[in-house]
Coordinates of C-alpha atoms and ligand atoms in Angstrom, one line a residue:
X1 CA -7.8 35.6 5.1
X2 CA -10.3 38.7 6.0
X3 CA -8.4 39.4 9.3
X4 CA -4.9 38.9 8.4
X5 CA -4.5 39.7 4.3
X6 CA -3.4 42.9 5.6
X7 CA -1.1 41.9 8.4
X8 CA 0.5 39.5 5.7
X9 CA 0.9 42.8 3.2
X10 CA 2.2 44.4 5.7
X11 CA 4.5 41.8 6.4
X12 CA 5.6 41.3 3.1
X13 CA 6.6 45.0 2.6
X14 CA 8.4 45.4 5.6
X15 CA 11.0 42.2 5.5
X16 CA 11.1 42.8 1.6
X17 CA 13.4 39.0 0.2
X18 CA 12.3 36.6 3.0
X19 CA 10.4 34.1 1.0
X20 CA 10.4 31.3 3.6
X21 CA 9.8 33.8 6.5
X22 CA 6.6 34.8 3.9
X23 CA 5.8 31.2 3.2
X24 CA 5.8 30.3 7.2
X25 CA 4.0 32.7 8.1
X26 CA 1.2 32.5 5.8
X27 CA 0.2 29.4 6.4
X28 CA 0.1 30.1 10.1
X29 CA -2.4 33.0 9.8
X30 CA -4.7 31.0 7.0
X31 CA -5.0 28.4 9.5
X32 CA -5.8 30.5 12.7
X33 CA -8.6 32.9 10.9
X34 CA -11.4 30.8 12.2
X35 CA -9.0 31.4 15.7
X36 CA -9.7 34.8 15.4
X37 CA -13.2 35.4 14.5
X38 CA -14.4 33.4 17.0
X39 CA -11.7 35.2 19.8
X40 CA -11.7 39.2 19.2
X41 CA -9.7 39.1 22.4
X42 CA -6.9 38.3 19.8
X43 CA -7.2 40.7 17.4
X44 CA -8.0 43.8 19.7
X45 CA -4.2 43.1 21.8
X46 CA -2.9 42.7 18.2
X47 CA -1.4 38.9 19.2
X48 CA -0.5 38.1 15.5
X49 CA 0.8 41.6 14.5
X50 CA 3.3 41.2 17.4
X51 CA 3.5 37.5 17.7
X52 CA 5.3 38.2 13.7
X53 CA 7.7 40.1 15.1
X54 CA 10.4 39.0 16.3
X55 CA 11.8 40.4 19.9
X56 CA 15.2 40.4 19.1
X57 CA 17.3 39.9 16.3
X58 CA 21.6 39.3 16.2
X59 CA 23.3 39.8 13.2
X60 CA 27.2 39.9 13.5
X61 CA 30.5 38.9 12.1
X62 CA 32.4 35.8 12.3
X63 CA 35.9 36.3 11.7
X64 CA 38.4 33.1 11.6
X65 CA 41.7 32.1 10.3
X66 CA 41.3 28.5 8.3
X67 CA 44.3 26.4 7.7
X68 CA 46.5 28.1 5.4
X69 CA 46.3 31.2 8.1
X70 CA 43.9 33.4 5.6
X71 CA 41.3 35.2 7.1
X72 CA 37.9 34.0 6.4
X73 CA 34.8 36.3 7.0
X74 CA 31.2 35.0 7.8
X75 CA 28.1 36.3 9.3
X76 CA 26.3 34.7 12.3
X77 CA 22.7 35.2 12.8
X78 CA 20.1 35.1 16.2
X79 CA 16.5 35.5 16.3
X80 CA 15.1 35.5 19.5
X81 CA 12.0 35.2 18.3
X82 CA 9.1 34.7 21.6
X83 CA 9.8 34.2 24.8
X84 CA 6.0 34.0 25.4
X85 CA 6.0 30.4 27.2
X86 CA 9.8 30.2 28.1
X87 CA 13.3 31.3 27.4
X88 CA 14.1 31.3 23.6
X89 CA 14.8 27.6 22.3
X90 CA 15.9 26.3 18.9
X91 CA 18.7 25.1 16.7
X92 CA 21.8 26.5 14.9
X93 CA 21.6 26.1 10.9
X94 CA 25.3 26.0 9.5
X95 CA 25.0 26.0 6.0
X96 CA 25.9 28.6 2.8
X97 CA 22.4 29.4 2.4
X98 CA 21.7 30.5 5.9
X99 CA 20.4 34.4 5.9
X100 CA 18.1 36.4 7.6
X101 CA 15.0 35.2 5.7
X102 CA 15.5 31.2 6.3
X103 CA 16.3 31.6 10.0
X104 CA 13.2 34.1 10.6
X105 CA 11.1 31.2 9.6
X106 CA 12.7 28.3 11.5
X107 CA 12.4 30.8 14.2
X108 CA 8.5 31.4 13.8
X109 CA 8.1 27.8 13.5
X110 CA 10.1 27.0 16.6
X111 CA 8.0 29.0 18.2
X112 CA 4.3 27.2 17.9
X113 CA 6.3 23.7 17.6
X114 CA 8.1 24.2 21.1
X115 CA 4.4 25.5 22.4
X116 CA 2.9 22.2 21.5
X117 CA 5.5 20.0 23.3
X118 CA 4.0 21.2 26.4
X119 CA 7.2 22.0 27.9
X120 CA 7.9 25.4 29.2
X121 CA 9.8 26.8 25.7
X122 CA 9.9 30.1 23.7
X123 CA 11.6 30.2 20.2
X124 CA 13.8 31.3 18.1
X125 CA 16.8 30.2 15.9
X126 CA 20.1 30.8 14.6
X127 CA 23.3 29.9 12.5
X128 CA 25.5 31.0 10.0
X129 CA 26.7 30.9 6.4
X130 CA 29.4 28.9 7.2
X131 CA 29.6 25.7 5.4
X132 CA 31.4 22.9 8.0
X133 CA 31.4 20.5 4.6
X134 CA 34.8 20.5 3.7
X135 CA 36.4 22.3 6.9
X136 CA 38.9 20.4 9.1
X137 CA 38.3 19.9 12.3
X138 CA 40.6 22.5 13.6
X139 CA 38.8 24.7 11.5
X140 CA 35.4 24.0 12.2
X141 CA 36.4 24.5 16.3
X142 CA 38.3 28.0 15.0
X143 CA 34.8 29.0 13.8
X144 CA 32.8 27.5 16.5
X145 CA 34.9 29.8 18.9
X146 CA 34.8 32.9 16.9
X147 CA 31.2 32.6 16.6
X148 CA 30.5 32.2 20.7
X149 CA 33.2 34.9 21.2
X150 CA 29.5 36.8 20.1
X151 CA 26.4 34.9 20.8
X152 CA 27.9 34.3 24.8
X153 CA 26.7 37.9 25.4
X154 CA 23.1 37.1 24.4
X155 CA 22.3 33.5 25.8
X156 CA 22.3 31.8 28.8
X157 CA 20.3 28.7 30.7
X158 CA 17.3 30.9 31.4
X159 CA 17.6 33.1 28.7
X160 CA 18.2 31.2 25.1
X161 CA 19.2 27.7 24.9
X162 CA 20.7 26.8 21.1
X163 CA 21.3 23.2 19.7
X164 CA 21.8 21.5 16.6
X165 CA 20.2 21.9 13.1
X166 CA 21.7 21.0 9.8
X167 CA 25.5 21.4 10.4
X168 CA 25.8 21.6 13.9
X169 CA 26.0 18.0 15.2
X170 CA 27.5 16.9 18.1
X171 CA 31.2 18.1 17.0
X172 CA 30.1 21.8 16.7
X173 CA 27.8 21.8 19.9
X174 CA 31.1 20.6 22.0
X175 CA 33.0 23.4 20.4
X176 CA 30.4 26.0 21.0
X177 CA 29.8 24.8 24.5
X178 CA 33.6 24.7 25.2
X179 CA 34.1 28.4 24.4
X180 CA 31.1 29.5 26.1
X181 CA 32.4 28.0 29.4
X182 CA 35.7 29.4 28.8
X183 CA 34.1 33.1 28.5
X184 CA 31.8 32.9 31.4
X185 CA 33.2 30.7 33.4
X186 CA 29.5 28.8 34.4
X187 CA 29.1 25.2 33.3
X188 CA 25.6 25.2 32.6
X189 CA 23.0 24.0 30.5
X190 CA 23.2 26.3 27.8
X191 CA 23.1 24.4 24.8
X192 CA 21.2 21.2 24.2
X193 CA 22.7 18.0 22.2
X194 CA 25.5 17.9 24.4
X195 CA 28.1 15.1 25.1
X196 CA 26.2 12.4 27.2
X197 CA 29.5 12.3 29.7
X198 CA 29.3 16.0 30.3
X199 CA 25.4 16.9 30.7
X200 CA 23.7 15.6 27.3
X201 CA 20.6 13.5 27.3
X202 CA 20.0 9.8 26.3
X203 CA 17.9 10.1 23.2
X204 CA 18.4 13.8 22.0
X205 CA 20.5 12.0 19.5
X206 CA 17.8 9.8 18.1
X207 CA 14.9 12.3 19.5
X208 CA 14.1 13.9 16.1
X209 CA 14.1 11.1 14.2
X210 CA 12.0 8.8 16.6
X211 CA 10.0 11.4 17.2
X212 CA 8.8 11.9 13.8
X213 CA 8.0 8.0 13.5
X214 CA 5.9 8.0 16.7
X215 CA 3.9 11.0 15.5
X216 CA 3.7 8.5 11.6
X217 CA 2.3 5.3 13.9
X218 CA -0.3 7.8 15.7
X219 CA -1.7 8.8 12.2
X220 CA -1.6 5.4 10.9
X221 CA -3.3 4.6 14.1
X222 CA -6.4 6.4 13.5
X223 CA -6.9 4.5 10.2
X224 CA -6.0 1.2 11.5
X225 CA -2.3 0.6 9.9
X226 CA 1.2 0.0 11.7
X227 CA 3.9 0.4 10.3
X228 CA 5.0 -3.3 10.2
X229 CA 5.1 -4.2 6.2
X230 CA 5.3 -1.0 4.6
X231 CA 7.8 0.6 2.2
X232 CA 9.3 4.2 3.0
X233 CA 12.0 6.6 1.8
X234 CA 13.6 9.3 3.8
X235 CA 15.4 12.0 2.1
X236 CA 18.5 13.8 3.9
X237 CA 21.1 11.7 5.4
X238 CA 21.8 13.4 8.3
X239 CA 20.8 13.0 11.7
X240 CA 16.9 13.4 11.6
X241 CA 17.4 11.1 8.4
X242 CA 19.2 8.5 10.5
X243 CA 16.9 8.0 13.6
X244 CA 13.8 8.4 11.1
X245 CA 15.1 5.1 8.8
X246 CA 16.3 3.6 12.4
X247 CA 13.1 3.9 14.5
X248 CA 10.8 3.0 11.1
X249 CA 13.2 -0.2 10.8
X250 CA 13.3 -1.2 13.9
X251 CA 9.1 -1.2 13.8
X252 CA 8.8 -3.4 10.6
X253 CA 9.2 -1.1 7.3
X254 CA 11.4 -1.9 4.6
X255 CA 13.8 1.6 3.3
X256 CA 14.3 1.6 0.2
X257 CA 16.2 5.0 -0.5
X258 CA 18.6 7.6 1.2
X259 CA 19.9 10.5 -0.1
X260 CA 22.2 13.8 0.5
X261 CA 22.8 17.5 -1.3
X262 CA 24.2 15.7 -5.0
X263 CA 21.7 12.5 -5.4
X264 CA 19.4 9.8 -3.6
X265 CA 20.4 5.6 -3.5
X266 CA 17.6 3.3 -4.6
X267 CA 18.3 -0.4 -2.6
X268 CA 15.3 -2.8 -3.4
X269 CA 16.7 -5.0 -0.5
X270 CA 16.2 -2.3 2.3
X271 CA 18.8 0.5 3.3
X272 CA 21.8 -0.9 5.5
X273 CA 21.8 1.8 7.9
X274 CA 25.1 0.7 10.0
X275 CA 26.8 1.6 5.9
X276 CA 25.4 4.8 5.9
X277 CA 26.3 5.8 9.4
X278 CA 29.6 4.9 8.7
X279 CA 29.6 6.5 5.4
X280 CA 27.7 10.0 6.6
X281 CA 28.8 9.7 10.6
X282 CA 31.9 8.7 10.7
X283 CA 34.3 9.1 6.9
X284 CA 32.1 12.4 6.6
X285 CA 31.5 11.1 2.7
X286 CA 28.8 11.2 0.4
X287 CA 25.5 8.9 -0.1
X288 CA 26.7 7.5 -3.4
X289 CA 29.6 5.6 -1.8
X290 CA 27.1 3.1 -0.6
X291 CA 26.7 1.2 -3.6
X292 CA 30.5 0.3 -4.0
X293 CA 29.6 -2.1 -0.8
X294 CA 26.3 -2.9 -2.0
X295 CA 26.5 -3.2 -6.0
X296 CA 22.5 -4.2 -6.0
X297 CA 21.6 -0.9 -5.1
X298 CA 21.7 1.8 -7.5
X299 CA 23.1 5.7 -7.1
X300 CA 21.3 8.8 -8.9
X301 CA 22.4 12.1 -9.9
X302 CA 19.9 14.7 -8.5
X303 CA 18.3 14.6 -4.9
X304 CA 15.0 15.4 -5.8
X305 CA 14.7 12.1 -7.4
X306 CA 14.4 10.7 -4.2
X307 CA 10.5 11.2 -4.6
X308 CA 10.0 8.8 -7.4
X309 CA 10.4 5.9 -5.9
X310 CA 7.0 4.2 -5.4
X311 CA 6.6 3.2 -1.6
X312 CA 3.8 3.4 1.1
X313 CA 5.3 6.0 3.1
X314 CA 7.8 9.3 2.3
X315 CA 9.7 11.1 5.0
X316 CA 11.4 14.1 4.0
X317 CA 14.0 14.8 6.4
X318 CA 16.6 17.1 4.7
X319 CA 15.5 20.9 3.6
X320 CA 12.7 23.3 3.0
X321 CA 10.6 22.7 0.1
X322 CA 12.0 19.4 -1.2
X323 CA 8.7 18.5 -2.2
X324 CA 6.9 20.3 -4.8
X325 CA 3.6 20.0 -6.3
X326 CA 5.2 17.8 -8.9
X327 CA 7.1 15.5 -6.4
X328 CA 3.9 15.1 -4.6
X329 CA 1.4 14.3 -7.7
X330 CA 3.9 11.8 -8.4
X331 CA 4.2 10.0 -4.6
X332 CA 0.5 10.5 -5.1
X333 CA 0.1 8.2 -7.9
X334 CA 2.5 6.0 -7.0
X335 CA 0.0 5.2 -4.0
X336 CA 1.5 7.1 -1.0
X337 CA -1.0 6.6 2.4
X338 CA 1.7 9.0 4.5
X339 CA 4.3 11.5 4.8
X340 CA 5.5 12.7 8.0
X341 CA 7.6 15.8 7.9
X342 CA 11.2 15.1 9.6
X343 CA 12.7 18.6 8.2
X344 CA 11.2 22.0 8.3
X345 CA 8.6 23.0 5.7
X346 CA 10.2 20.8 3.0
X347 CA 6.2 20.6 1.3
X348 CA 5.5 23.5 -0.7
X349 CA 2.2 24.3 -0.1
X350 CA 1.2 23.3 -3.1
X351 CA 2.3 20.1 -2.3
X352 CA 0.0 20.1 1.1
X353 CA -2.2 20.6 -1.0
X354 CA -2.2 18.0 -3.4
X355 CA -1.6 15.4 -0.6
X356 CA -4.6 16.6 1.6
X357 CA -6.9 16.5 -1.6
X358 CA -5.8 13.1 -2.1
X359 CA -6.8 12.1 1.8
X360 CA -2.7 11.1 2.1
X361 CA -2.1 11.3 6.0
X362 CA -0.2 14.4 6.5
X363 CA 2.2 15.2 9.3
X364 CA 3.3 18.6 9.3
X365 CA 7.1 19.5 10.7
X366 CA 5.4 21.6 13.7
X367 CA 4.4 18.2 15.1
X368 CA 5.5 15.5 13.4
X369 CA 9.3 16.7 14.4
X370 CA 9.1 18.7 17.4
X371 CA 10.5 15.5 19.3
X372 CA 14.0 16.8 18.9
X373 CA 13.4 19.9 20.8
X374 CA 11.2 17.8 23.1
X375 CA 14.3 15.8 24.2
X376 CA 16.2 19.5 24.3
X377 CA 13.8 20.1 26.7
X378 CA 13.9 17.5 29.0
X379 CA 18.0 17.8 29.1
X380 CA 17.6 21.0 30.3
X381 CA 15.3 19.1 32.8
X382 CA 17.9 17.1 33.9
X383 CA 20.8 20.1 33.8
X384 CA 18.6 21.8 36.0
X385 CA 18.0 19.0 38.2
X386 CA 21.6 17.4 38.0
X387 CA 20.6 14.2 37.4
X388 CA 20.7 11.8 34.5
X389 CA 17.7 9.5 32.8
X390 CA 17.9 6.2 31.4
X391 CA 17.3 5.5 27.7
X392 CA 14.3 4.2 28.7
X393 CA 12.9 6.7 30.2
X394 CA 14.0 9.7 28.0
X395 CA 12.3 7.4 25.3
X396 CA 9.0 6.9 26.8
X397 CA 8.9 10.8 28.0
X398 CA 9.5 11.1 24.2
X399 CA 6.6 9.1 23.0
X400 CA 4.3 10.8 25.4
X401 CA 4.9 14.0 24.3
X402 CA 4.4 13.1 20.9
X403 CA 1.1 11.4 21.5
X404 CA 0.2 14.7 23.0
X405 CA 1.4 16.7 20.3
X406 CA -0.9 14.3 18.1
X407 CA -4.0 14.5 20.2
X408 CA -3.1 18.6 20.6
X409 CA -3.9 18.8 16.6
X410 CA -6.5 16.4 15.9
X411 CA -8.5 18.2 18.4
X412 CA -7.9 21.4 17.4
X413 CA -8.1 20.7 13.5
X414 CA -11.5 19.1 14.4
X415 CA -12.8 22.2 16.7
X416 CA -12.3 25.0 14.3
X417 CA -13.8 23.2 11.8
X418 CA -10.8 21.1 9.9
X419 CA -11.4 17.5 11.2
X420 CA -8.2 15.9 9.9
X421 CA -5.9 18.6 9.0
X422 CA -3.0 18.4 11.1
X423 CA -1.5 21.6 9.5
X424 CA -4.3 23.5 10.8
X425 CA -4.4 21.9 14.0
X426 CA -0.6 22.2 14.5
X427 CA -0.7 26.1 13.7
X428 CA -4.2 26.6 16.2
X429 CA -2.9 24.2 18.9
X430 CA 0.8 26.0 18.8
X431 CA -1.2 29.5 18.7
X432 CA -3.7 29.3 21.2
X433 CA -1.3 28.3 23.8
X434 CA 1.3 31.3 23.3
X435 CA -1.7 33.6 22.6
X436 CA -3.1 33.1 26.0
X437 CA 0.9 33.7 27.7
X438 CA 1.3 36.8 26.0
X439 CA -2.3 38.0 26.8
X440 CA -1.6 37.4 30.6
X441 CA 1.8 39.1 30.3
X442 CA 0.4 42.1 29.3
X443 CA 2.1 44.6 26.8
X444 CA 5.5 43.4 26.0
Ligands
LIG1 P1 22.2 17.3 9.0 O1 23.2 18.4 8.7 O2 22.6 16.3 10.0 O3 21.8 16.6 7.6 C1 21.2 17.3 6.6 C2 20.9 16.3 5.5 O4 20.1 16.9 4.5 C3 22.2 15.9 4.7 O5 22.1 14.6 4.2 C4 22.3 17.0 3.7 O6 23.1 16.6 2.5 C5 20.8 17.1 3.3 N1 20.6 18.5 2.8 C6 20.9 19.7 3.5 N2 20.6 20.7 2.7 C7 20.2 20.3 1.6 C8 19.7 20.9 0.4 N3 19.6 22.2 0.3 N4 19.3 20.1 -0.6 C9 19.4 18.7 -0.5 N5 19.8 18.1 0.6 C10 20.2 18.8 1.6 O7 20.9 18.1 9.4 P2 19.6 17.5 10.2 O8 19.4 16.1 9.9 O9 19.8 17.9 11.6 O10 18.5 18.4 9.6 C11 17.7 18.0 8.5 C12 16.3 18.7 8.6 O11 15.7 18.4 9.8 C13 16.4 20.2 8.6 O12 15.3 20.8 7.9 C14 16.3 20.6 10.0 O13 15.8 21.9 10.2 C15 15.3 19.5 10.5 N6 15.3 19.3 12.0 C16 16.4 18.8 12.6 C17 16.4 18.6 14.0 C18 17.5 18.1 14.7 O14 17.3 17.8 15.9 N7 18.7 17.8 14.1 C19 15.2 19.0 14.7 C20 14.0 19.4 14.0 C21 14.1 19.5 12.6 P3 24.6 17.0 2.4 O15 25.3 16.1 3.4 O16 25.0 16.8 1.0 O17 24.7 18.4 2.8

């Protein structure tokens, strides 16, 4: 950290409280160092100074009346964070612990993650401390429009493209898309994740999840394992959850635990998927329900316990920094070979650490779950286009963009001197691209 201790200082003091924002970001700049010392070019136009900054950011209120006619008061968020390589992409978080901080670093992230798709992408997130769990429908479409009433004056299909995150699912992204065509009158494709009968894709449903166990067989590729036969958990039971347990299912593995926000089920036989998607999809209900239809399996108090179960393969797929140094010592000796990231940064980096020391195949978020906005991507593809893919070929776009992202990281971990690391691959393969953009764009 010779180059950058200072930016990071720097950093630090001036977005004083943004501990994720902090976290993101420094493991970006320890992995590019070697980036810069060998590229001055870099450091003279002052790329990471300015590449930390973000070029806009929307803070503004969200007034609504929920359904006892009281006024309810929340605050909606925007970070339009690069629009180095493409107009700002990435997700809406709807959740009570959405601030400033958390969607600063989903926006940094989203911004080397959507560089090493390949597609034509800048980032930035967004959301609000709004929490959908709870709300009834009506009330959840009351704040859906209250909250476009604002954000319709800063996005557009070549300008910012939001979709889903955790709490905006396909519900609030019809909501949100309904309002925004109602103010400007333009059915576009401003939002990604939409209905498949009114311009969504085939796949951006399943894409994160899928995504993340494509990028798992490419790592388990390069030491000669499938996933056929192995034993996984996947944390979260939301949609990257989902896809992740459906895809790793469908490809052999047997899943052996689920969880949500209050605990994790443990079932020996193998997770029945069609109960949680009723369970999670459909009632809107909790994880621990699951064992009144299946008595074999057990529930848990606590979601972190999740991580004690002994299996092959862990795929964190609800929040930032589920896993800890302690959660990973202990997948560690209970003989993990992979995780692959399905949610944003939910290792610490402690935890990193302990599973790259331990020559456990790593996939960091960057890559191993950029598929979702991958398939955002190619439906604004098709909205562009007006046309419609098959399944099929949505899918197969999908896993070739993954097996890019893969081959993206291992070459770049293996050129600056990290053969293996796909965190520092991710971070210098993300970087170099938007570097280079903003270096040709000049000054802005
Ligand atoms: P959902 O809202 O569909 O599901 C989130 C799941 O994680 C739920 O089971 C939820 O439990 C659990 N969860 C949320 N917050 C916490 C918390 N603080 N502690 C414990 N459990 C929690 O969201 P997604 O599946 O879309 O998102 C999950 C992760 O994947 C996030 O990190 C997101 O950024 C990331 N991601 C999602 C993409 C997408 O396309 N959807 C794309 C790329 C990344 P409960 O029901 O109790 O709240």
């Amino acid at each position: 950290m010779v180059i950058t201790s200072e930016i990071m200082d720097r950093l630090v003091e001036k977005n004083p409280g943004e501990a994720e924002f902090h976290q993101a970001v420094h493991e970006v700049l320890t992995s590019i160092e070697p980036v810069l010392e060998r590229h001055p070019k870099y450091v003279k136009a002052k790329i990471v100074e300015r590449i930390v900054e973000p070029e806009r950011q929307i803070i503004f209120r969200v007034p609504w009346q929920d359904d006892t006619g009281e006024v309810q008061i929340n605050r909606g968020f925007r970070v339009e964070f690069s629009s180095a390589i493409g107009p700002y992409k990435g997700g809406l978080r709807f959740h009570p612990t959405v601030n400033l901080g958390i969607i600063k670093f989903l926006g940094f992230e989203q911004i080397l993650k959507n560089a090493l798709t390949g597609l034509a992408m800048g980032g930035g997130k967004g959301g609000s401390d709004f929490d959908p769990k709870g709300k009834s429908d009506d009330e959840v479409m009351r704040f859906c429009q209250s909250f476009m009433t604002e954000l319709v004056r800063h996005i557009g299909a070549d300008t910012d493209v939001p979709a889903g995150d955790i709490g905006v699912g396909g519900r609030e992204i019809g909501f949100l898309f309904g309002q925004y065509k109602r103010i400007k009158n333009v059915f576009e494709g401003v939002l990604t994740g939409k209905g498949l009968n009114w311009g969504g894709s085939l796949v951006r449903t399943e894409a994160t999840g899928y995504g993340v166990i494509y990028f798992l067989e490419e790592m388990l590729k390069s030491k000669g394992e499938t996933i056929e036969g192995k034993t996984a958990v996947s944390s979260g039971s939301g949609n990257a959850s989902i896809y992740t347990v459906e895809k790793c299912q469908q490809l052999g593995a047997k899943v052996v635990g689920m969880s949500d926000s209050n605990g994790y089920v443990h079932d020996p036989e193998g997770i029945r998927l069609d109960t949680v998607r009723r369970i999670k999809e459909i009632e809107r209900g909790r994880i621990k329900e699951y064992v009144e239809e299946h008595p074999h399996a057990t529930y848990h108090e606590g979601w972190k316990g999740i991580w004690s179960l002994k299996v092959d393969i862990a795929l964190p797929n609800a929040t930032e920094n589920e896993i800890g140094r302690e959660e990973a010592e202990l997948l560690v000796k209970n003989g993990v070979i992979a995780v692959a990231e399905g949610a944003n940064m939910p290792s610490t980096p402690e935890a990193i650490e302990v599973f790259l020391e331990n020559g456990v195949l790593f996939g960091p978020a960057k890559a191993a779950n950029a598929g979702g906005v991958a398939v955002s991507g190619l439906e604004m593809a098709q909205n562009s286009q007006r046309v419609a893919w098959t399944f099929e070929e949505a899918d197969e776009k999908l896993k070739g963009i993954m097996h890019h992202i893969y081959t993206t990281a291992s070459e770049a971990a293996e050129e600056y001197g990290a053969p293996g690391n796909l965190v520092v691959g991710a971070n210098v393969g993300g970087f170099l691209k938007v570097a280079d953009a903003m270096l040709d764009q000049g000054l802005v």
